[in-house]
Short mmCIF file of C-alpha atoms in Angstrom, two decimals:
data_model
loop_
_atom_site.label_atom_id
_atom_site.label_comp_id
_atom_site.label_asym_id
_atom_site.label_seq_id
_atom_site.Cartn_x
_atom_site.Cartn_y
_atom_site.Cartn_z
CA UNK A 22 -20.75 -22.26 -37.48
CA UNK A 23 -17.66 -20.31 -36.06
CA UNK A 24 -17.24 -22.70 -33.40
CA UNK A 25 -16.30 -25.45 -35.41
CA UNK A 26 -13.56 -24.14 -37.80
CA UNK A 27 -10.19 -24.63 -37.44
CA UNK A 28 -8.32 -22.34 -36.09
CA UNK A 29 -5.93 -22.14 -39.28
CA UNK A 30 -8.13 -22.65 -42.23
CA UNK A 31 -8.90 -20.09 -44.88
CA UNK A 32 -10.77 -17.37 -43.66
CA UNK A 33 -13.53 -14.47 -45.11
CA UNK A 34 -12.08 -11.37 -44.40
CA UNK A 35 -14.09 -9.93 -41.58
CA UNK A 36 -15.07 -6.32 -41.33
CA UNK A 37 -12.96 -3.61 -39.63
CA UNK A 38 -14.86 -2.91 -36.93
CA UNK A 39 -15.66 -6.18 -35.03
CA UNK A 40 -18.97 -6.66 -32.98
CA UNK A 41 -18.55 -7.07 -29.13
CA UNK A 42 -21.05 -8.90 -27.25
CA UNK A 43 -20.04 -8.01 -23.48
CA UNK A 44 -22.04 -10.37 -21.29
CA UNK A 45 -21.75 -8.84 -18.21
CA UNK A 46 -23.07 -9.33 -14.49
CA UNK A 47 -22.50 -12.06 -11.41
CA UNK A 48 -20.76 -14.64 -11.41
CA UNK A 49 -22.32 -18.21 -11.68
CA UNK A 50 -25.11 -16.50 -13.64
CA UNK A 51 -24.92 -18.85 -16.35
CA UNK A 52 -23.12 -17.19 -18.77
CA UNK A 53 -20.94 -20.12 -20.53
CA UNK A 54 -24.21 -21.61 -21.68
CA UNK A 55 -24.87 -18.34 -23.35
CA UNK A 56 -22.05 -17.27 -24.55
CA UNK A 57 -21.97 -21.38 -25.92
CA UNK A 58 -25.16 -20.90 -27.48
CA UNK A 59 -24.30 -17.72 -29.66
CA UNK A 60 -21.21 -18.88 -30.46
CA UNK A 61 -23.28 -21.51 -32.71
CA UNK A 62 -24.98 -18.90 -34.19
CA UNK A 63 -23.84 -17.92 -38.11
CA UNK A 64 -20.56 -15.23 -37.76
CA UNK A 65 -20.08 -15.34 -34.14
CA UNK A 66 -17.42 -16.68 -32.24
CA UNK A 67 -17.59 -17.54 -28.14
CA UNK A 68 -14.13 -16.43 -26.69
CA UNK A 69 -14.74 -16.96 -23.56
CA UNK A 70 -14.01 -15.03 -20.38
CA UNK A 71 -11.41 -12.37 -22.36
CA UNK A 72 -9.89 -10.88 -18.96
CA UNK A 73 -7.50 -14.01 -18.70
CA UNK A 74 -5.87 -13.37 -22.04
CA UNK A 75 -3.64 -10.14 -20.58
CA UNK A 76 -3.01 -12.07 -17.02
CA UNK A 77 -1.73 -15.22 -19.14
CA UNK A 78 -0.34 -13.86 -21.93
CA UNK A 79 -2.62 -15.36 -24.07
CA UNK A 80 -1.77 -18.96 -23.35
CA UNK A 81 -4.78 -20.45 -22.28
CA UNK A 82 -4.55 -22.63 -19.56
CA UNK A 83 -5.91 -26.53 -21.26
CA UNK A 84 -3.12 -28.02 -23.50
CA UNK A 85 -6.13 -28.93 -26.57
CA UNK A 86 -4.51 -28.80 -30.00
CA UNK A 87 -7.48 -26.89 -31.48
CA UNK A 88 -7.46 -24.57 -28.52
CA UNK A 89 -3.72 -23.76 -28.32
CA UNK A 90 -3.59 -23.21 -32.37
CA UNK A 91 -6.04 -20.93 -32.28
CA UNK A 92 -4.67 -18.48 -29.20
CA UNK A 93 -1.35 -19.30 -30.89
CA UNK A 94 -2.67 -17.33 -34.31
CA UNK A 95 -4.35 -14.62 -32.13
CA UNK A 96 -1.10 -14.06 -30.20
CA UNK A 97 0.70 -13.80 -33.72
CA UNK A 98 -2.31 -11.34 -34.86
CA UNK A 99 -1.62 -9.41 -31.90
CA UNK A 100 2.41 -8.78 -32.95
CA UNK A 101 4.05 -6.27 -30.87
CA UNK A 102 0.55 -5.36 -28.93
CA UNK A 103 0.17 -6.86 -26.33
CA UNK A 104 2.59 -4.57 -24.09
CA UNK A 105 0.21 -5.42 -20.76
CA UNK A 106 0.89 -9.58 -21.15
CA UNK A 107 1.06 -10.62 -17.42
CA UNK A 108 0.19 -7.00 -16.29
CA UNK A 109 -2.00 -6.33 -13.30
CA UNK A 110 -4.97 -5.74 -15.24
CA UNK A 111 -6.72 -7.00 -12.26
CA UNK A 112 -6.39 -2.81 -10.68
CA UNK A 113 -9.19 -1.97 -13.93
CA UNK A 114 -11.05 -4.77 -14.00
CA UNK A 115 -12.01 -6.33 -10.26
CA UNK A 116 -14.68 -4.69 -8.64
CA UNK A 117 -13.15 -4.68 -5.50
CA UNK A 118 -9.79 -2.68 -7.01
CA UNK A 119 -12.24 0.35 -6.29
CA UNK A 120 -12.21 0.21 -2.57
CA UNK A 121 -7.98 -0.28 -2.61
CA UNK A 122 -7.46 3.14 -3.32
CA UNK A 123 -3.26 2.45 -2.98
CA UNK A 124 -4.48 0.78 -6.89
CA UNK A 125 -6.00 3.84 -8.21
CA UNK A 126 -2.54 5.13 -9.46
CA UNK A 127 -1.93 1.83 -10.76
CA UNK A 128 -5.12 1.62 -12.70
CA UNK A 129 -4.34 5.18 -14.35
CA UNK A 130 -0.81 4.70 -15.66
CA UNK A 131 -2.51 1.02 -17.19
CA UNK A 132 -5.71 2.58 -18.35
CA UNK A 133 -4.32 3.62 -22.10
CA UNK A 134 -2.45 0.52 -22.69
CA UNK A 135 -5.29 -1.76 -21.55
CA UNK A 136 -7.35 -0.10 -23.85
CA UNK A 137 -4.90 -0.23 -26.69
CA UNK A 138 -4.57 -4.13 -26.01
CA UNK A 139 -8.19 -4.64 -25.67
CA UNK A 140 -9.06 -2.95 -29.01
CA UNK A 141 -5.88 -5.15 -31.14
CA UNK A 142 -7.12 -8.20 -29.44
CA UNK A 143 -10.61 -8.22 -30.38
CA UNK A 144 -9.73 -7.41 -33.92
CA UNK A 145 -6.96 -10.14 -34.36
CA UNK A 146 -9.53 -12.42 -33.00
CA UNK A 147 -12.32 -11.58 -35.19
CA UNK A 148 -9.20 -12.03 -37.97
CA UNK A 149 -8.37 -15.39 -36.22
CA UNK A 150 -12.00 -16.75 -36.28
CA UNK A 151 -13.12 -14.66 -39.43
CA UNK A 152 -16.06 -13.41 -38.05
CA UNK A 153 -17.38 -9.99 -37.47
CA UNK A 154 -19.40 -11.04 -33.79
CA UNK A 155 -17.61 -11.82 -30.94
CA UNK A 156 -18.59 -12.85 -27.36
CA UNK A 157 -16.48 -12.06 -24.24
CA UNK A 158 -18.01 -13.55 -21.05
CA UNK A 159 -15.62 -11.76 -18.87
CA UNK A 160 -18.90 -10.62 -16.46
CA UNK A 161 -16.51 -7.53 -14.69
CA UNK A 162 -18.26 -4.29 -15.26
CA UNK A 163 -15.41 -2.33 -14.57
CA UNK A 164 -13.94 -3.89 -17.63
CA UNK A 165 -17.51 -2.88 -19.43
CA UNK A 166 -16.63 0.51 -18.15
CA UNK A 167 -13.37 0.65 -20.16
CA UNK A 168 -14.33 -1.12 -22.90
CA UNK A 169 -16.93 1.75 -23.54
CA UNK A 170 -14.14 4.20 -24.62
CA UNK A 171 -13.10 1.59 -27.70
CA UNK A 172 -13.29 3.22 -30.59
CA UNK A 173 -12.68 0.71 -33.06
CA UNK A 174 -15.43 -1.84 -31.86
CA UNK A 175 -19.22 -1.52 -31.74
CA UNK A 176 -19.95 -2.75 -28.20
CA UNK A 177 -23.07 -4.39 -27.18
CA UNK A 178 -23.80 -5.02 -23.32
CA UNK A 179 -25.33 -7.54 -22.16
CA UNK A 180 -26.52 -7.75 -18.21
CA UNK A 181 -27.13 -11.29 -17.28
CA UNK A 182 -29.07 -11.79 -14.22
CA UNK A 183 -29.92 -14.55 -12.29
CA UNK A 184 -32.33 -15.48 -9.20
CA UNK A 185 -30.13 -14.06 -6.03
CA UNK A 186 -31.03 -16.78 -4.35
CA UNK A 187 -29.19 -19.12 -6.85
CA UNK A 188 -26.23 -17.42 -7.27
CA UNK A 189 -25.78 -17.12 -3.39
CA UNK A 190 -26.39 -21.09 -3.25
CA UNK A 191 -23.99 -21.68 -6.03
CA UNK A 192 -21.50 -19.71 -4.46
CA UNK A 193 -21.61 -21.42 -1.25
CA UNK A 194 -21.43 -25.30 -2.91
CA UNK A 195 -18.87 -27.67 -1.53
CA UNK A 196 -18.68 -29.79 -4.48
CA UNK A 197 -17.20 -27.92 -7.13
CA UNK A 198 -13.74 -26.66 -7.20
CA UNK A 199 -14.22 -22.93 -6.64
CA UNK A 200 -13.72 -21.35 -3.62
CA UNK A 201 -16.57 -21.36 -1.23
CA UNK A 202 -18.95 -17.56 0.29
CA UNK A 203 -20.82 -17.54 2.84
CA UNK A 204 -23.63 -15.64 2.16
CA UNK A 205 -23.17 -12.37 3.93
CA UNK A 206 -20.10 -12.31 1.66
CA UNK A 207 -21.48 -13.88 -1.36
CA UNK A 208 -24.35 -10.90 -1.10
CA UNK A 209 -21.71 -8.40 -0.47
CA UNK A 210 -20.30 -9.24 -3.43
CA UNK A 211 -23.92 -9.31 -5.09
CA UNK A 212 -24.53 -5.82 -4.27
CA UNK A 213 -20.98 -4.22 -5.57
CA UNK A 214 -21.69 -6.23 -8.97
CA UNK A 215 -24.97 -5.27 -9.28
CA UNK A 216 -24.33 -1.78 -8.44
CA UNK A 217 -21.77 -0.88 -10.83
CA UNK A 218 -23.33 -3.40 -13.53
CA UNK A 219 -26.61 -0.98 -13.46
CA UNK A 220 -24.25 1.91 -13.24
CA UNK A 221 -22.43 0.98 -16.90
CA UNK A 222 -25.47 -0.12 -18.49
CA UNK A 223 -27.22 2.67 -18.17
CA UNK A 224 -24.54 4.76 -19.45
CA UNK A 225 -24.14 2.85 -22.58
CA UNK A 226 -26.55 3.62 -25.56
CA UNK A 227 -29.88 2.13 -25.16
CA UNK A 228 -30.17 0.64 -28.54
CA UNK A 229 -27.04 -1.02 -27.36
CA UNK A 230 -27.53 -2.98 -24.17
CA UNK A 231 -30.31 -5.90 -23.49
CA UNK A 232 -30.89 -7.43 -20.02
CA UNK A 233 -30.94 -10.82 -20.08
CA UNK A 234 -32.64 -13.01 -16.98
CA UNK A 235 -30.50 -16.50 -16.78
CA UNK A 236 -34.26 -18.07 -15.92
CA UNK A 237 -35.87 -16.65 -19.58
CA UNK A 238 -33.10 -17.43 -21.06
CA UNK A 239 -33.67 -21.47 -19.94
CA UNK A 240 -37.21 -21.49 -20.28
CA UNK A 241 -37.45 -20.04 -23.63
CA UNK A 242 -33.90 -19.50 -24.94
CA UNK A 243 -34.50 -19.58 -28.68
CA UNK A 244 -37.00 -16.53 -28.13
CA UNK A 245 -34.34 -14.83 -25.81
CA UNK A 246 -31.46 -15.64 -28.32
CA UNK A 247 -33.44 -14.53 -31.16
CA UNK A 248 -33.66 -11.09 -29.48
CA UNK A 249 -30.09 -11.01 -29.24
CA UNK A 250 -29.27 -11.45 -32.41
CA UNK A 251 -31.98 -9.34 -33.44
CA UNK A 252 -30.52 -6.01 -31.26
CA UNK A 253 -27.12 -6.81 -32.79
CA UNK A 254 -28.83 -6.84 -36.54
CA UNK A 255 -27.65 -10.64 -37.18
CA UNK A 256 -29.91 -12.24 -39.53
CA UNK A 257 -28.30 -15.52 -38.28
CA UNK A 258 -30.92 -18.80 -37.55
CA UNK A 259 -31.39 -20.01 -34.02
CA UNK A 260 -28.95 -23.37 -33.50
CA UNK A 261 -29.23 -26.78 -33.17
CA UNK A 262 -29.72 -26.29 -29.08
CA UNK A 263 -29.72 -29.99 -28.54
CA UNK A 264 -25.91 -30.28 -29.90
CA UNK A 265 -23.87 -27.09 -29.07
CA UNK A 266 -20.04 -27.08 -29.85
CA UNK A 267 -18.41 -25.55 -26.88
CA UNK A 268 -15.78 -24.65 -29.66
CA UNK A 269 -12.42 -22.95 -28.29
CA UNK A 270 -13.07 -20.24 -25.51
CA UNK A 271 -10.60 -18.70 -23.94
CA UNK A 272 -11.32 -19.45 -20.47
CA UNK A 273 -14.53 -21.03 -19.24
CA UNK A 274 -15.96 -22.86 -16.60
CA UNK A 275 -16.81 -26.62 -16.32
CA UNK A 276 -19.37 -26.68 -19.29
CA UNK A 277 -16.51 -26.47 -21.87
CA UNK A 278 -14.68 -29.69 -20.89
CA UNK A 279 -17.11 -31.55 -22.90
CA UNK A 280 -17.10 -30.81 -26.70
CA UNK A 281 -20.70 -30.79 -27.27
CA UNK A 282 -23.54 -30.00 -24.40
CA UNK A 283 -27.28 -29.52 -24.85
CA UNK A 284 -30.11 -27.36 -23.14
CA UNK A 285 -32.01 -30.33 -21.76
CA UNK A 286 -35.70 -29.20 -20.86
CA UNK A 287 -36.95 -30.47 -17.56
CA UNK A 288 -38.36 -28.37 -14.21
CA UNK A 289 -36.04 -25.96 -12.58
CA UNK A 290 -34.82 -27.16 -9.07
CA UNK A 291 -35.90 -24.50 -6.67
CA UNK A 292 -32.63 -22.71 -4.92
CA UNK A 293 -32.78 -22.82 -1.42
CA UNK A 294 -33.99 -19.77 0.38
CA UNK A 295 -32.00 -17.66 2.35
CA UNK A 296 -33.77 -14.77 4.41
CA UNK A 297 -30.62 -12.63 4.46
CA UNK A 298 -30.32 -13.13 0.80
CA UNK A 299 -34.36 -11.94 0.23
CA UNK A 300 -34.21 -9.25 2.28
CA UNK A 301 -30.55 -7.29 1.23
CA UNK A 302 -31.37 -8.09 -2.60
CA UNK A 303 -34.98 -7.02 -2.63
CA UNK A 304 -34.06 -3.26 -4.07
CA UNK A 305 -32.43 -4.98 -6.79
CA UNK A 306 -35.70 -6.74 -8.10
CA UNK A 307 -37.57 -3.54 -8.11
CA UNK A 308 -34.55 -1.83 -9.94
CA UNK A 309 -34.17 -4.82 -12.68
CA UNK A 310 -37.57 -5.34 -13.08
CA UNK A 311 -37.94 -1.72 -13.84
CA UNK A 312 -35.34 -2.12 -16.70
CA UNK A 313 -37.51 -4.86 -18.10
CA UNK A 314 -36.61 -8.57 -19.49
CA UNK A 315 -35.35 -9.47 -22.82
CA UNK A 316 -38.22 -11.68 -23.43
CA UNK A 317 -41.29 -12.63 -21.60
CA UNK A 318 -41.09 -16.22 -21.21
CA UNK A 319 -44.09 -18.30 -22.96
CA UNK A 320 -44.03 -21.64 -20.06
CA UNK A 321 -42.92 -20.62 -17.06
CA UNK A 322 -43.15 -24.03 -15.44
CA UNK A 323 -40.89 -25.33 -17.95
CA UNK A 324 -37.20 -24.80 -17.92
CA UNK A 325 -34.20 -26.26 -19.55
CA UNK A 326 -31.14 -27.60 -17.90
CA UNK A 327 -27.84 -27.45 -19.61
CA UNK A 328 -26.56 -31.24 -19.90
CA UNK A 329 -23.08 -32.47 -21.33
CA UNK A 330 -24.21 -34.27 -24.10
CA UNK A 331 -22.29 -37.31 -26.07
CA UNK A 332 -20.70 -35.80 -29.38
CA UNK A 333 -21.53 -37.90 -32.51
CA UNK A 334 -19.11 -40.87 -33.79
CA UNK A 335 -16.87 -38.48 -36.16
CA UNK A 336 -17.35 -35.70 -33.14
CA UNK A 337 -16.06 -37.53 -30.17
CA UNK A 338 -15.29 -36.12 -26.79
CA UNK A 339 -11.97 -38.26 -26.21
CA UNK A 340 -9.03 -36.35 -26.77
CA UNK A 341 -8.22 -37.67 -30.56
CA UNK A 342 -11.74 -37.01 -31.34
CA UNK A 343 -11.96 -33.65 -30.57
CA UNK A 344 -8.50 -32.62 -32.08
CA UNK A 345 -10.32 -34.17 -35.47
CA UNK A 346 -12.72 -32.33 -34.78
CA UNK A 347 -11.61 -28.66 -33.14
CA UNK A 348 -13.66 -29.34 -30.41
CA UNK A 349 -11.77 -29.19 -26.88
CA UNK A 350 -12.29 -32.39 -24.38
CA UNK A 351 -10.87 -30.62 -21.26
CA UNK A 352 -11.63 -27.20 -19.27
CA UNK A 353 -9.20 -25.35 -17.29
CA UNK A 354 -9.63 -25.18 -13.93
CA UNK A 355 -12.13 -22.78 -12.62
CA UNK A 356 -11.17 -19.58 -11.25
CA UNK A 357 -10.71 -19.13 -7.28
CA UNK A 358 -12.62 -16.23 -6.74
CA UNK A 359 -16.16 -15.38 -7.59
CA UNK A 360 -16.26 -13.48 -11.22
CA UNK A 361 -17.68 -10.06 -11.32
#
């Protein structure tokens, strides 16, 4: 399992040309969970939400010891690449940077280099890890966009989507630590995503790209992970779902502070229903449903629930435990803004 090495143990030489799995879409569309649950899978590694590496210089933000000497060995993979740390790489990624147009000059003087970083990182990481799969939950399609022209990875997209009327709810929650939407905002943001989402999937070779409902993937998400890995020609077996390593992403959301979680099955609670949110997202169910679902779910009453789940004696979630172990214990603090 890739997850679970340590970051500077002997390695298999992976190939030259990593994998990318690019899952892409809304925020809050549950795509730690994913990216969690194919980073368990046989020669593939979860990095987490890639975008931050550039931003922080590829520190990432939790102190772990497994997590820091493993972006450590990256950042020495990397040498004398990465030009862009603490650029604005915000002007190519960030939806929004396309209605700023004082950014557009910006985003074409940075448009080579980010490219050129993007490329070196991905292949010191699949060096780091030694694997030849890699999974960056980054979600921006703009970065999608420019991580089409790559020439030295073999990209596959994947377009998570997720019930409007739960990512609008989840966007407007009070008790987490992201910043709050309304939801005339939080669908104005919906719409911008989806729209340039549909715009770079479509572009990218259809033997190449899978859309991925969050809701399949919980009610039947060996069947939907199995399709993954059978697009990206990984003979890998399904994993252990009820103990999943969060391992050492990047940056992540809550779900990585604990080292181990588990897709707990039990009924889905209903979001609640916003009118507004029906009514301004309804062309987008016609357009997704005409690109089709990964997998036709077998019980659609049933659904899973991802719950942190208690790591075993020689596994433990404490902080000594999981530096035995290479598992983190804490998350960084969630972004401020809504990722997309």
């Amino acid at each position: 399992m890739a997850q679970r090495a340590e970051a500077d143990a002997p390695r298999p030489a992976p190939r030259q040309r990593p994998t990318v799995l690019y899952v892409m879409g809304a925020g809050r569309s549950g795509s730690t969970i994913l990216g969690v649950a194919l980073g368990n899978c046989e020669n593939v590694f979860f990095a987490g939400e890639l975008d931050r590496w550039l931003a922080r210089s590829g520190v990432p933000r939790r102190c772990d010891p497994p997590l820091t000497r493993f972006w450590d060995v990256v950042r020495r993979e990397m040498g004398g690449s990465a030009e862009l740390a603490g650029a604005k790489t915000t002007y190519l990624e960030r939806s929004s940077a396309l209605l700023d147009l004082c950014k557009w000059p910006h985003r074409h003087r940075l448009r080579p280099r980010y490219r050129r970083a993007s490329e070196d990182l991905y292949r010191a990481i699949s060096r780091a890890a030694g694997v030849s799969h890699i999974v960056d939950s980054s979600h921006y399609p703009l970065r999608a966009r420019e991580l089409q022209a790559l020439r030295g990875i073999d990209l596959y997209l994947l377009l998570l989507v997720r019930d409007p009327q739960g990512v609008v709810a989840s966007l407007g929650r009070d008790d987490v630590p992201e910043r709050r939407f309304g939801a005339p905002v939080a669908n104005l943001y919906l719409w911008l995503t989806n729209l340039l989402s549909v715009f770079v999937f479509l572009r990218h070779p259809q033997d190449r790209r899978l859309l991925v409902r969050y809701e399949d993937f919980l009610a039947n998400p060996e069947e939907v992970i199995r399709q993954i890995l059978h697009r990206i020609d990984s003979s890998a077996p399904i994993p252990d779902l009820d103990s999943l390593y969060t391992g050492v992403p990047f940056h992540g959301n809550r779900l990585v502070r604990s080292a181990v979680v588990e897709l707990k099955r039990s009924p889905v609670d209903p979001a609640s229903r916003s009118r507004l949110t029906a009514v301004l997202q309804r062309p987008w169910a016609f357009v997704y449903s005409r690109l089709g679902p990964a997998v036709e779910p077998s019980d659609s009453a049933a659904a899973s629930r991802v719950r942190r789940a208690p790591a075993p004696a020689s596994r433990s979630c404490s902080h000594e435990g999981v530096a035995e172990s290479s598992q983190p214990s804490s998350a960084p603090r969630s972004p401020r803004r809504p990722q997309g």
